C-alpha atoms as a PDB file:
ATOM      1  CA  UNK A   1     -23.966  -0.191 -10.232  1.00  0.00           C
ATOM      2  CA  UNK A   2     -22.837   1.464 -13.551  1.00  0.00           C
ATOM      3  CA  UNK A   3     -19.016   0.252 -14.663  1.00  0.00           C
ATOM      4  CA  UNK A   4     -18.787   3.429 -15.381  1.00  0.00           C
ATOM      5  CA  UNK A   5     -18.714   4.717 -12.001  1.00  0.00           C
ATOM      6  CA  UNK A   6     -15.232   5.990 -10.872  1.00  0.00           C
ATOM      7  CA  UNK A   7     -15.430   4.798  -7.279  1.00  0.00           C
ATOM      8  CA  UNK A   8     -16.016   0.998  -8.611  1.00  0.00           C
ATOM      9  CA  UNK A   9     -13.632   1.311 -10.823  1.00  0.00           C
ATOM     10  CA  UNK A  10     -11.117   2.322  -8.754  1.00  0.00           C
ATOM     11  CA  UNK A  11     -12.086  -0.757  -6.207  1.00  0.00           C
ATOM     12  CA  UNK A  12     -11.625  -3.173  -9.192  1.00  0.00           C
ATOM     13  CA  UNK A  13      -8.440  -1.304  -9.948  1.00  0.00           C
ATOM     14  CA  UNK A  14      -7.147  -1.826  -6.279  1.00  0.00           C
ATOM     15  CA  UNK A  15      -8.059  -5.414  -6.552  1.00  0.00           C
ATOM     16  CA  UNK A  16      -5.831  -5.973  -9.618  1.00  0.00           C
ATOM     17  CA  UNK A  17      -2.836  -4.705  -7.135  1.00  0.00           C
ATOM     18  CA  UNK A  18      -3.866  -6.056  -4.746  1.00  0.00           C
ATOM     19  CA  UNK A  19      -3.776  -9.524  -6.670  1.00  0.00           C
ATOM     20  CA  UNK A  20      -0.587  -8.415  -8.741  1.00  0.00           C
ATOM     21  CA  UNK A  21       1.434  -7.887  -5.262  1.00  0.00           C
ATOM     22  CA  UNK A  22       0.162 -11.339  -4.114  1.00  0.00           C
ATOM     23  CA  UNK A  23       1.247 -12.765  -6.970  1.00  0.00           C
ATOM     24  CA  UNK A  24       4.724 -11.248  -6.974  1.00  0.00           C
ATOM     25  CA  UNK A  25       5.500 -11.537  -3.644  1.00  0.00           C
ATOM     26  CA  UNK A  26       4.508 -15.642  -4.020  1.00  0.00           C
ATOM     27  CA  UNK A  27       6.866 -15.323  -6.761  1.00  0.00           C
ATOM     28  CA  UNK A  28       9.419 -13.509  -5.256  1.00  0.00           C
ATOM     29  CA  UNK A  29       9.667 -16.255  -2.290  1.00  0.00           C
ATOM     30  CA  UNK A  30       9.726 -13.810   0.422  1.00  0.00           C
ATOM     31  CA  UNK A  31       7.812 -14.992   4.332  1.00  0.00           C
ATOM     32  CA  UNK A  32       4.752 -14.690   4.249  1.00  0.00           C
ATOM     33  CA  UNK A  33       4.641 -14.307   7.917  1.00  0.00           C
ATOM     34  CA  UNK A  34       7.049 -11.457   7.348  1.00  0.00           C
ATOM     35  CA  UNK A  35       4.152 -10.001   4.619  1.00  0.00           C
ATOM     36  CA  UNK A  36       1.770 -10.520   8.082  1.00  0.00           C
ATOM     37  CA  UNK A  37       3.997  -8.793  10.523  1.00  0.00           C
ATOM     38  CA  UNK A  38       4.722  -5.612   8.505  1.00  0.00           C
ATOM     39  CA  UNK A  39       1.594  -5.228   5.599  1.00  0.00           C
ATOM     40  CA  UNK A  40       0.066  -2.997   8.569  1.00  0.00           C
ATOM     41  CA  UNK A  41       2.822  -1.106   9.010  1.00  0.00           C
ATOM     42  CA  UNK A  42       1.608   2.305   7.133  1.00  0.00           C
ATOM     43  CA  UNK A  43      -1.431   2.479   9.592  1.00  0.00           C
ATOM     44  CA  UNK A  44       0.446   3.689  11.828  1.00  0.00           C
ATOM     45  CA  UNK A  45       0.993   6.857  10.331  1.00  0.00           C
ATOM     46  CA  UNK A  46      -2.953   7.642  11.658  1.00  0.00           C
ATOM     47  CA  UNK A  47      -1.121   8.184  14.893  1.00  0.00           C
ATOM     48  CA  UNK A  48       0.009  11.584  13.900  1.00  0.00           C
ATOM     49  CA  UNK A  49      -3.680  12.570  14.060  1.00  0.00           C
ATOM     50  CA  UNK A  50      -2.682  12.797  17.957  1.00  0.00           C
ATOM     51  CA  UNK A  51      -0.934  15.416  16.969  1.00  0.00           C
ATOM     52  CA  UNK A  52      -4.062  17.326  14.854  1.00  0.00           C
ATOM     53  CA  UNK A  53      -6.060  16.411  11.825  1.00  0.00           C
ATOM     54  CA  UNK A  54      -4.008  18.460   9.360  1.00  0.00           C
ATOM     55  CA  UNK A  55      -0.990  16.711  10.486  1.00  0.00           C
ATOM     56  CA  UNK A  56      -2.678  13.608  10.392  1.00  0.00           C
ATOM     57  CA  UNK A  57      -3.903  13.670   7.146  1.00  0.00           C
ATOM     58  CA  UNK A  58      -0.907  14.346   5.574  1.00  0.00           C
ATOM     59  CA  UNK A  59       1.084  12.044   7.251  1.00  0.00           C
ATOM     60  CA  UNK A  60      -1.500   9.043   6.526  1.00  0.00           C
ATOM     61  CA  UNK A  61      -1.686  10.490   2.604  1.00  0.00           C
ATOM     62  CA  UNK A  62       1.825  10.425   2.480  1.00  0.00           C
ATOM     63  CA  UNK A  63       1.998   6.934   4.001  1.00  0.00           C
ATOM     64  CA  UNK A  64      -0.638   5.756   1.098  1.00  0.00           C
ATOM     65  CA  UNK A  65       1.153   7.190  -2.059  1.00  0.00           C
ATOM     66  CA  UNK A  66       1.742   4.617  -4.289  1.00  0.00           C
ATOM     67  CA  UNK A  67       4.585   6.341  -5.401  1.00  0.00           C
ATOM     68  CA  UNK A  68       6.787   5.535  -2.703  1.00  0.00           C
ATOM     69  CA  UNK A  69       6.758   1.758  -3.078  1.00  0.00           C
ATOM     70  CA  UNK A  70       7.058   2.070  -6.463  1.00  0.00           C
ATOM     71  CA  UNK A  71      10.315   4.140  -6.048  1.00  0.00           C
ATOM     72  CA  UNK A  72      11.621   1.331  -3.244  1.00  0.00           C
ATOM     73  CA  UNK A  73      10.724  -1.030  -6.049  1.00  0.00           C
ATOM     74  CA  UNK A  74      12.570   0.319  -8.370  1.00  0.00           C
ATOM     75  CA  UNK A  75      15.924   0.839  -6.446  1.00  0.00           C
ATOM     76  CA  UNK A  76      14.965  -3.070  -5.598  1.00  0.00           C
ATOM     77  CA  UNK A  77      15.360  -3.849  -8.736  1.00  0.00           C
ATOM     78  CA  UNK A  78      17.819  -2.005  -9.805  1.00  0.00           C
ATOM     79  CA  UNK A  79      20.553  -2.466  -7.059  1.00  0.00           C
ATOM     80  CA  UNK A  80      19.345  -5.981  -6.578  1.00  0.00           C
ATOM     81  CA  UNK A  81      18.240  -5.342  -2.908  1.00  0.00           C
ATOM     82  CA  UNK A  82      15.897  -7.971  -1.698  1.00  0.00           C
ATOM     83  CA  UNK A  83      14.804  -6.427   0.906  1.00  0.00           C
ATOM     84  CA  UNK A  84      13.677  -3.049  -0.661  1.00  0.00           C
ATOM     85  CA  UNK A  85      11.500  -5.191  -3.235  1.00  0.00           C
ATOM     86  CA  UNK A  86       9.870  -7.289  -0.420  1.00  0.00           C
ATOM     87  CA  UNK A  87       8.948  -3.772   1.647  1.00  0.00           C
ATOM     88  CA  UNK A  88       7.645  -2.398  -1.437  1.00  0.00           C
ATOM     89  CA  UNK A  89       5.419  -5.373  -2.232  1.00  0.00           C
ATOM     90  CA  UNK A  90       4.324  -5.591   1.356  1.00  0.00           C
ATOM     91  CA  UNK A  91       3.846  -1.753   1.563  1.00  0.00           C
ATOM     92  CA  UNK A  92       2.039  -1.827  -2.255  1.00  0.00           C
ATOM     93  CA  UNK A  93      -0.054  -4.397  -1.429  1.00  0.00           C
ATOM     94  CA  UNK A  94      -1.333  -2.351   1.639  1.00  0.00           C
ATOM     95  CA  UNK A  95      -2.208   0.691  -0.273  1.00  0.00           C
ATOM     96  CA  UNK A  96      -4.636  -1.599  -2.500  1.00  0.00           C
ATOM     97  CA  UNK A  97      -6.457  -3.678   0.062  1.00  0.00           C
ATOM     98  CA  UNK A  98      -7.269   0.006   1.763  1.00  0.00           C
ATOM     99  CA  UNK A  99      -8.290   1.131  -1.184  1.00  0.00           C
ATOM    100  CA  UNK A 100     -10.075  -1.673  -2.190  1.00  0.00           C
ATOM    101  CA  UNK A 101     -12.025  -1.207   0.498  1.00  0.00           C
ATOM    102  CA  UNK A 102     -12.947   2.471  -0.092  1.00  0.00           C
ATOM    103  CA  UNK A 103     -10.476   3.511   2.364  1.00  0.00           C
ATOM    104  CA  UNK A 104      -7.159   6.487   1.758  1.00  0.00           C
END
């Protein structure tokens, strides 16, 4: 494997989330069983493939855009809502461990 190669890269990338939303969740003191019950959550979104694959795809694409937990984040943050910053961890984290994987 070259470290070059964009497709490890990105895996190492989505490790680095992957490890930064771990750490800031641990941080943050939120459930972890909560983080187990909902970190699945955006999967779901392959059930509009019942619908048809274009649909599907852009509902699971949508569903893994980093943006959106980054925005939930933000208003987190910013309005000092607990529980918008523990969805967007949980939801941030997701999006890495599928990529991670090679997956989205």
């Amino acid at each position: 494997m070259k470290a070059l190669d964009p497709v490890l890269q990105r895996r190492i990338e989505a490790i680095a989330w992957l490890a930064a939303a771990r750490a800031a969740y641990g941080l943050l003191g939120f459930s972890w069983g909560t983080f187990a019950v909902w970190v699945f959550l955006p999967d779901l979104s392959i059930l509009f493939y019942f619908v048809n694959p274009r649909v599907g795809g852009a509902a699971y694409n949508l569903a893994h855009f980093f943006l959106w937990p980054l925005l939930i984040g933000a208003f987190g943050v910013l309005a000092e809502a607990p529980g918008a910053q523990q969805a967007a961890v949980i939801w941030g984290a997701h999006i890495a461990f599928d990529r991670a994987l090679g997956w989205g």
